[in-house]
Amino acid sequence: MKLILYLSNGYPTIESSIEMAKTYVDAGCDMIEMDFPSRNPFLEGEFIAGRMAKALENEPNYDKYMEGMAKARKLLPDTKFIIMTYENTVLEIGVSRFVAFCKENGFEDIILVGPDGDTVKNELIDSGLKISCYVQFNLPEEEVRQALESNGFTYMQAVPAPGQATPQHPTLRSCIDYLRERGLKNPIYCGVGVHTPEDAQMVKEAGGDGIFVGSTILKLHDNVPALIEKIHEFKEKC
């Protein structure tokens, strides 16, 4: 199972983000979810939104982020990157320019956040990029349908909110089995609620292909030895 770690691009600086990406990989990370900080991160919690705001305060020019991401890619040629971006950021950069940047640097997996309709998403798909689909724990039929039709991985909610699990699918294992029974062939990476190595083990036993770990690792950025040890602990369970 893949260990996917979230990296707040540009926080506190772009150069430090590149260094942290290498630290992640050296410690055992398989894939890196690297974001474009959004000027309007309306779906983020206070922690991630605050990091995005600070990054943009230090460097507001998206050209610099693209340069940094290209550097990270060259530094870590064997590491797969997932690009997380808000649609508003793609539009600010320009869709065609964003596509060219991704293709030039081998970034094919995209988490597109906050789309307003399907126009931009379809342009990205038509260009050959792979767009992920998020599926909530209660398996709404529309989200399942989109996942089945998607050309990208499925981002599956790993841990339900109170009252969200259904009698038909009370566990992550039953959710993943259901998606596979429906014909889903793409990888299923699980996140939201994955905070401990024990959570990682639960996802692995449920049949997940990967886990997203975010705030647990981000909060250790100022203590690199502890961060490395925590990555090791997660990796052991993958």
Coordinates of C-alpha atoms in Angstrom, one line a residue:
M1 CA 0.0 0.0 0.0
K2 CA 1.3 3.5 -0.9
L3 CA 2.1 6.1 1.7
I4 CA 1.0 9.5 0.3
L5 CA 2.0 12.6 2.3
Y6 CA 0.6 16.1 1.9
L7 CA 3.1 18.9 1.3
S8 CA 2.0 22.6 1.8
N9 CA 3.8 24.1 -1.1
G10 CA 5.5 27.4 -0.3
Y11 CA 5.1 27.1 3.5
P12 CA 7.1 28.7 4.9
T13 CA 9.1 29.1 1.6
I14 CA 9.2 27.3 -1.7
E15 CA 12.8 26.2 -1.2
S16 CA 12.0 24.7 2.2
S17 CA 9.1 22.8 0.5
I18 CA 11.6 21.2 -1.9
E19 CA 13.8 20.2 1.0
M20 CA 10.9 18.7 2.8
A21 CA 9.8 16.7 -0.2
K22 CA 13.3 15.0 -0.2
T23 CA 13.0 14.4 3.6
Y24 CA 9.6 12.8 3.0
V25 CA 11.0 10.4 0.4
D26 CA 14.2 9.6 2.3
A27 CA 12.0 8.6 5.3
G28 CA 9.9 6.2 3.2
C29 CA 7.1 8.2 1.5
D30 CA 5.9 6.7 -1.8
M31 CA 4.0 9.6 -3.2
I32 CA 3.7 13.3 -2.5
E33 CA 0.5 15.3 -2.7
M34 CA 1.8 18.8 -3.4
D35 CA -0.6 21.8 -3.5
F36 CA -0.9 25.0 -5.3
P37 CA -1.9 27.4 -2.5
S38 CA -5.2 28.9 -3.4
R39 CA -6.2 32.5 -2.8
N40 CA -9.7 31.3 -1.9
P41 CA -9.3 27.8 -0.3
F42 CA -13.0 27.7 0.7
L43 CA -13.1 24.0 1.3
E44 CA -10.0 23.8 3.6
G45 CA -10.0 23.8 7.4
E46 CA -8.3 26.6 9.3
F47 CA -4.9 24.7 9.5
I48 CA -4.4 24.2 5.7
A49 CA -6.0 27.5 4.8
G50 CA -3.7 29.3 7.1
R51 CA -0.6 27.7 5.6
M52 CA -1.8 28.5 2.1
A53 CA -2.4 32.2 3.1
K54 CA 1.1 32.4 4.6
A55 CA 2.7 30.9 1.5
L56 CA 1.0 33.4 -0.7
E57 CA 1.9 36.2 1.6
N58 CA 5.6 35.2 1.2
E59 CA 5.3 34.5 -2.5
P60 CA 2.2 35.5 -4.5
N61 CA 3.5 34.6 -7.9
Y62 CA 2.4 31.2 -9.2
D63 CA 5.3 31.1 -11.7
K64 CA 7.6 30.6 -8.7
Y65 CA 5.5 27.7 -7.4
M66 CA 5.7 26.0 -10.8
E67 CA 9.5 26.5 -10.9
G68 CA 9.7 25.0 -7.4
M69 CA 7.6 22.0 -8.3
A70 CA 9.6 21.4 -11.4
K71 CA 12.8 21.4 -9.2
A72 CA 11.2 19.0 -6.8
R73 CA 10.3 16.7 -9.7
K74 CA 13.9 16.8 -11.0
L75 CA 15.3 16.2 -7.5
L76 CA 13.0 13.1 -7.0
P77 CA 12.6 11.6 -10.5
D78 CA 11.4 8.2 -9.1
T79 CA 8.7 9.7 -6.8
K80 CA 5.1 10.1 -8.0
F81 CA 3.5 13.5 -7.4
I82 CA -0.2 14.2 -7.1
I83 CA -1.0 17.9 -7.7
M84 CA -3.8 19.3 -5.6
T85 CA -5.2 22.6 -7.0
Y86 CA -8.4 24.6 -6.7
E87 CA -10.1 25.3 -10.0
N88 CA -9.8 29.1 -9.2
T89 CA -6.0 28.6 -9.3
V90 CA -6.0 26.7 -12.6
L91 CA -8.1 29.6 -14.1
E92 CA -5.7 32.2 -12.8
I93 CA -2.7 30.3 -14.2
G94 CA -4.6 29.6 -17.4
V95 CA -5.9 26.1 -18.3
S96 CA -3.6 25.6 -21.3
R97 CA -0.5 26.8 -19.4
F98 CA -1.4 24.6 -16.4
V99 CA -1.7 21.5 -18.7
A100 CA 1.6 22.3 -20.4
F101 CA 3.3 22.7 -17.0
C102 CA 1.9 19.3 -15.8
K103 CA 2.9 17.5 -19.0
E104 CA 6.4 19.0 -19.2
N105 CA 7.1 17.8 -15.6
G106 CA 5.3 14.4 -15.6
F107 CA 2.5 15.4 -13.3
E108 CA -0.5 13.4 -14.5
D109 CA -2.6 12.9 -11.3
I110 CA -4.6 15.9 -10.3
I111 CA -7.0 16.5 -7.4
L112 CA -9.2 19.4 -8.7
V113 CA -10.9 21.1 -5.8
G114 CA -14.0 23.3 -5.9
P115 CA -15.0 22.9 -9.6
D116 CA -17.8 25.1 -10.8
G117 CA -19.3 22.7 -13.3
D118 CA -17.4 20.3 -15.6
T119 CA -15.8 22.7 -18.1
V120 CA -12.3 22.9 -16.7
K121 CA -12.4 19.3 -15.5
N122 CA -13.2 18.1 -18.9
E123 CA -10.6 20.3 -20.5
L124 CA -8.0 18.7 -18.2
I125 CA -9.2 15.2 -18.9
D126 CA -9.3 15.8 -22.7
S127 CA -5.6 17.0 -22.5
G128 CA -4.6 13.6 -21.0
L129 CA -4.4 14.5 -17.3
K130 CA -6.0 12.1 -14.7
I131 CA -8.6 13.8 -12.4
S132 CA -9.4 12.0 -9.2
C133 CA -12.9 11.6 -7.7
Y134 CA -13.8 11.9 -4.1
V135 CA -16.3 9.4 -2.7
Q136 CA -17.8 9.9 0.8
F137 CA -18.2 7.1 3.2
N138 CA -21.9 6.8 2.7
L139 CA -21.3 6.1 -1.0
P140 CA -23.7 8.6 -2.7
E141 CA -24.7 7.1 -6.0
E142 CA -23.6 10.2 -8.0
E143 CA -20.1 10.1 -6.5
V144 CA -19.9 6.3 -7.2
R145 CA -21.0 6.9 -10.8
Q146 CA -18.4 9.7 -11.3
A147 CA -15.7 7.4 -9.8
L148 CA -16.6 4.6 -12.2
E149 CA -16.4 7.1 -15.2
S150 CA -13.2 8.8 -14.0
N151 CA -9.8 8.3 -15.6
G152 CA -8.1 9.0 -12.3
F153 CA -7.8 7.4 -8.8
T154 CA -10.6 7.4 -6.3
Y155 CA -10.1 9.4 -3.1
M156 CA -12.2 7.4 -0.6
Q157 CA -13.1 8.8 2.7
A158 CA -11.4 6.5 5.2
V159 CA -13.2 7.3 8.4
P160 CA -16.9 8.2 8.6
A161 CA -18.3 11.2 10.4
P162 CA -20.8 10.4 13.2
G163 CA -23.9 8.9 11.7
Q164 CA -22.4 8.8 8.2
A165 CA -21.9 5.1 7.9
T166 CA -24.8 3.2 6.4
P167 CA -26.2 -0.2 7.6
Q168 CA -25.3 -1.7 4.2
H169 CA -21.7 -0.5 4.4
P170 CA -20.6 0.1 8.0
T171 CA -16.9 -0.4 7.4
L172 CA -14.3 0.8 5.0
R173 CA -13.8 -2.7 3.8
S174 CA -17.4 -3.0 2.8
C175 CA -17.2 0.4 1.0
I176 CA -14.1 -0.7 -1.0
D177 CA -15.6 -4.1 -1.7
Y178 CA -18.8 -2.4 -3.0
L179 CA -16.8 -0.1 -5.3
R180 CA -14.8 -3.0 -6.7
E181 CA -18.1 -5.0 -7.2
R182 CA -19.5 -2.1 -9.2
G183 CA -16.5 -2.4 -11.5
L184 CA -14.1 0.2 -10.2
K185 CA -10.6 -0.6 -11.6
N186 CA -8.7 2.5 -10.7
P187 CA -6.6 2.7 -7.5
I188 CA -8.5 3.6 -4.3
Y189 CA -6.5 5.9 -2.1
C190 CA -8.0 6.6 1.3
G191 CA -7.8 9.8 3.4
V192 CA -9.7 12.0 5.8
G193 CA -9.5 10.6 9.3
V194 CA -6.1 8.9 8.8
H195 CA -4.1 10.2 11.7
T196 CA -2.3 7.3 13.2
P197 CA -0.3 4.2 12.0
E198 CA -3.2 2.1 13.3
D199 CA -5.5 4.0 10.9
A200 CA -3.1 3.1 8.1
Q201 CA -3.2 -0.6 9.1
M202 CA -7.0 -0.4 9.1
V203 CA -7.0 1.0 5.5
K204 CA -4.6 -1.7 4.4
E205 CA -6.7 -4.5 5.9
A206 CA -9.8 -2.9 4.2
G207 CA -8.1 -3.3 0.8
G208 CA -7.0 0.3 0.1
D209 CA -4.3 0.9 -2.4
G210 CA -2.9 3.9 -0.5
I211 CA -3.4 6.3 2.3
F212 CA -3.2 10.1 2.5
V213 CA -1.7 11.5 5.6
G214 CA -1.9 15.3 6.1
S215 CA -2.0 17.3 9.3
T216 CA -0.3 14.6 11.4
I217 CA 2.9 15.0 9.4
L218 CA 2.5 18.7 8.7
K219 CA 2.4 19.5 12.4
L220 CA 5.8 17.9 12.8
H221 CA 7.6 20.1 10.2
D222 CA 9.4 22.0 12.9
N223 CA 10.7 18.8 14.4
V224 CA 12.3 16.9 11.6
P225 CA 13.6 13.9 13.7
A226 CA 10.1 13.3 15.1
L227 CA 8.6 13.8 11.6
I228 CA 11.0 11.1 10.1
E229 CA 10.2 8.7 13.0
K230 CA 6.4 9.2 12.4
I231 CA 6.8 8.5 8.7
H232 CA 8.7 5.3 9.5
E233 CA 5.8 4.3 11.8
F234 CA 3.2 4.9 9.1
K235 CA 5.4 3.1 6.5
E236 CA 5.7 0.0 8.7
K237 CA 1.9 -0.3 8.5
C238 CA 1.7 0.1 4.8

